[in-house]
Structure formats: structure tokens, C-alpha cells
C-alpha positions in Angstrom: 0.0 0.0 0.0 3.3 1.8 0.2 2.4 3.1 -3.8 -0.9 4.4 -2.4 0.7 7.0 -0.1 3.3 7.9 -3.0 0.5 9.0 -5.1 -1.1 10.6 -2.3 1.5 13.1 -1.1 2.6 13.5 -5.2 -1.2 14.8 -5.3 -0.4 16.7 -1.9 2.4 18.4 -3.8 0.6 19.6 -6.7 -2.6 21.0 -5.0 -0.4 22.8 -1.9 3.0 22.9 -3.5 6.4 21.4 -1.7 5.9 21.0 1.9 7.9 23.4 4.4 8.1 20.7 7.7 6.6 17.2 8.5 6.1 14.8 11.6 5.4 11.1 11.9 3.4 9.6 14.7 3.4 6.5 15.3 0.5 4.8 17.9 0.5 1.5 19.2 -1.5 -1.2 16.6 -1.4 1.2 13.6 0.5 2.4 11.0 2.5 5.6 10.9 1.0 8.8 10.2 3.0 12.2 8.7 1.3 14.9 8.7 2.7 17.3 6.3 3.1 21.4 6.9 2.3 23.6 3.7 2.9 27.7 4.1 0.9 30.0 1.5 0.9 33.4 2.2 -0.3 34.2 5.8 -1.9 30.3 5.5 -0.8 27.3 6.8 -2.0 24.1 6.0 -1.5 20.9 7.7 -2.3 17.8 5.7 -2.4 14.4 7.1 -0.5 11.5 5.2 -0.8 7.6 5.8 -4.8 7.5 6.3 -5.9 6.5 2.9 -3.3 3.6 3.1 -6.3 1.3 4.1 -9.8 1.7 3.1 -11.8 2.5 6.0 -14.6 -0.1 7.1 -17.7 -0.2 8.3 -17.3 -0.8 12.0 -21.1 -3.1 11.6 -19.0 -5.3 8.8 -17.9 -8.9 9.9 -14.7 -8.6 8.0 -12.6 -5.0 6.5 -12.2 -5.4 2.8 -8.1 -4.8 2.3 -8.8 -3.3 -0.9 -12.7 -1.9 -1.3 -13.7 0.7 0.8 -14.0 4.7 1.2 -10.0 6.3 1.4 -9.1 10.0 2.6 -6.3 12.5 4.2 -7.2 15.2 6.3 -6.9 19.2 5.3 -6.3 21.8 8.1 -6.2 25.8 6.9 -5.3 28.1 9.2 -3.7 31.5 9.4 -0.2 31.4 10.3 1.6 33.3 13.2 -1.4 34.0 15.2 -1.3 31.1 17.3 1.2 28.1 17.9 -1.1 26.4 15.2 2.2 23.6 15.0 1.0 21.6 17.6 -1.5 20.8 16.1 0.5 17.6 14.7 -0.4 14.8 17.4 -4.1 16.0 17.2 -4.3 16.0 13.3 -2.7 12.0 13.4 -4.8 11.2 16.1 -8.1 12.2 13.8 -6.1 10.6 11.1 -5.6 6.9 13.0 -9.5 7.3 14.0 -10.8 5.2 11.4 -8.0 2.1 12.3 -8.6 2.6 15.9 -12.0 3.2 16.3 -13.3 1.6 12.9 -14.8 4.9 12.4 -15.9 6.1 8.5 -14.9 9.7 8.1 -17.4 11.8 5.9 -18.6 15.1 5.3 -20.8 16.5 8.1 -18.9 14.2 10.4 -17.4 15.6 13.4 -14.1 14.6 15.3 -13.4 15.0 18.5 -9.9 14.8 20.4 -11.0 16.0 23.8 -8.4 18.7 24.0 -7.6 22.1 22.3 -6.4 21.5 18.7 -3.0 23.8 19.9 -1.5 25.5 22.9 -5.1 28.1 23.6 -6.8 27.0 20.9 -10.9 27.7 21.3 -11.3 24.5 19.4 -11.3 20.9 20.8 -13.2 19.2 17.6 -13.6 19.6 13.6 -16.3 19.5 11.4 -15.5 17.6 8.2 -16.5 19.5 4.8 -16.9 18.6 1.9 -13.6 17.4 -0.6 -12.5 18.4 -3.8 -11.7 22.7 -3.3 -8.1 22.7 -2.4 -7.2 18.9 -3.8 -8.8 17.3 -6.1 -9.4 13.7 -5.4 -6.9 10.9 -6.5 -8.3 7.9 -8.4 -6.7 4.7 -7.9 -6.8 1.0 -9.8 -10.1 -0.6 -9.9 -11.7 -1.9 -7.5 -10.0 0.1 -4.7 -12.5 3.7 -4.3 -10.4 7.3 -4.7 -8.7 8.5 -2.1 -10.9 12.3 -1.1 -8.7 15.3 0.9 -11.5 16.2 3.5 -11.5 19.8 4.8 -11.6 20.3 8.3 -13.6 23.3 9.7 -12.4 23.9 13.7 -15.6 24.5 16.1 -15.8 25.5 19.5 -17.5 23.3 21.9 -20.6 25.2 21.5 -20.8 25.3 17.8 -20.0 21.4 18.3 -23.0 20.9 20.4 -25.1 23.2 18.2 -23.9 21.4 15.3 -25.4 17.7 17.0 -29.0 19.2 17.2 -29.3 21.2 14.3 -27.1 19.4 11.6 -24.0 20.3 9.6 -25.1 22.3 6.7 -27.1 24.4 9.6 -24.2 25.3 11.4 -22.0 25.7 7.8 -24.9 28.6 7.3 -24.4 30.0 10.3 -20.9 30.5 10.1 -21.9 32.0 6.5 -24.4 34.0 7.4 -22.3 35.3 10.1 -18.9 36.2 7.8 -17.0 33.6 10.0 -13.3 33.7 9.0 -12.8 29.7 9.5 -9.1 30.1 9.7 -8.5 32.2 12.3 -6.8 30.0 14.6 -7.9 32.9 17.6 -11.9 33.5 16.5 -14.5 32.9 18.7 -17.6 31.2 18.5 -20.6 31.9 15.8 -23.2 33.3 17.5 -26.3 30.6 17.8 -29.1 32.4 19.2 
């Protein structure tokens, strides 16, 4: 599967250009994870590498399909050098191992928890998956094995998290629209949800 994550980060590198700094984490019973650091401008974005080297399962299925199955890497955007937004590392491979760990399927509208702020003061403790295909398109692979997606992950306060659990994604995704919500500030407080 070692080709899959070669073609991965090569599609890494062409949507967010040559990566500036990368970490591996390794936890016990899975594979490694890098997560890979690219700088634009004033944004940073932190892309998670190893994930889509198995297809995630079903955690209702009898047996995981090695080869058939939904694939993706995580996306992080924030803006740089507001915040000590590089800690964010273990967090972004913990999200990443989620689906080997907890046989978890990660899709848009999901959310993903890691019980802690996503970096040093960080409002955010979770992250609401969006939808793929803005910042990298997806990567199609060999027949029978499904593309591998880069999902988009939106940081929310606990508040937004909880608001987001009774009124759905795409309600809180207008919220934040509605509201002019700059999603990458690393510093922003919560939406308002009266």
C-alpha cells in the first residue's frame, strides 16, 4: 500500500505545493502517520498523510475489505503566526488513526473530537468535516479500490460542536456564513447561535 501514499502526497504536492516541515506519529497497533506542513501566504495548511493507506470499514461489517472501501487524508487551513497552530501535529494523526482505531468512517458532516484544544489556547477541541474536492482534487486509484478524497476540516468550538449535534452540519456551515466567520483564524470565537 506503500504506492498508495506515494501517489497521495505526489497529489499533496501539486494542489499545496512542496511541503515546508513534516512529523510522523506512530501509535500503538497502527501504521504511521506524517502529517505534512504547507505555508501560502499568511496560511498554513497541515495535511495528514498515511490514512488513505487502508480503506476504511464499516465498524457493523464482519470482515474489513483490504482493498474496497471509502479512502481519505485530512486538510487543516489556518492563518499562520497567530497562534502556535504547529501543535496541532499529534491531534491531526490522532483524527487521522481514528478510522483504524475506532473503525470509524470519516465523511462530510462528520465531526471529530480529540477532547483537547487542537493547539496551545486553541478555542477548538473538535472539527467538522466538509466537503472534498476545493483545495485537492481527489486521487483515483486501480479498480476496485474507491479514490482516495482530501476532506476539509472546519475547527468548532465546543458550543458550535454541540449546536452542530441538534441542528445538523449544513445548519451550522450557514451559520458560520451568514455570520462572515473567517474559519481560519486560529484565535476566532464562536458563531453566534441564538
Amino acid at each position: 500500500m506503500a504506492d498508495v501514499l506515494t501517489l497521495v502526497e505526489a497529489r499533496l504536492r501539486t494542489g499545496l505545493g512542496e511541503p515546508d516541515a513534516r512529523a510522523a506519529v506512530t501509535f500503538l497497533g497502527t501504521d504511521r502517520f506524517e502529517v505534512l506542513r504547507f505555508t501560502d501566504g499568511d496560511v498554513v495548511r497541515y495535511a495528514t498523510l498515511g490514512m488513505s493507506a487502508q480503506p476504511m470499514t464499516d465498524p457493523t461489517a464482519a470482515l474489513a475489505d483490504p482493498v474496497e472501501g471509502p479512502r481519505a487524508e485530512l486538510v487543516l487551513s489556518v492563518r499562520g503566526g497567530l497562534a502556535d497552530t504547529d501543535k496541532v501535529l499529534r491531534p491531526l494523526a490522532v483524527l487521522a488513526a481514528s478510522p483504524q482505531v475506532e473503525g470509524l468512517v470519516v465523511a462530510p458532516g462528520a465531526s471529530l473530537d480529540v477532547g483537547e484544544p487542537l493547539w496551545p489556547g486553541a478555542p477548538f477541541t473538535s472539527v467538522l468535516v466538509a466537503e472534498p474536492g476545493g483545495l485537492v482534487e481527489d486521487l483515483d486509484l486501480d479498480d476496485p479500490m474507491d479514490p482516495v478524497r482530501f476532506l476539509p476540516l472546519l475547527p468548532m468550538t465546543p458550543n458550535e460542536a454541540a449546536w452542530k449535534r441538534v441542528h445538523g452540519a449544513e445548519a451550522l456551515r450557514e451559520r458560520w456564513l451568514n455570520s462572515g466567520t473567517d474559519l481560519r483564524d486560529p484565535l476566532r470565537k464562536s458563531v453566534s447561535l441564538d
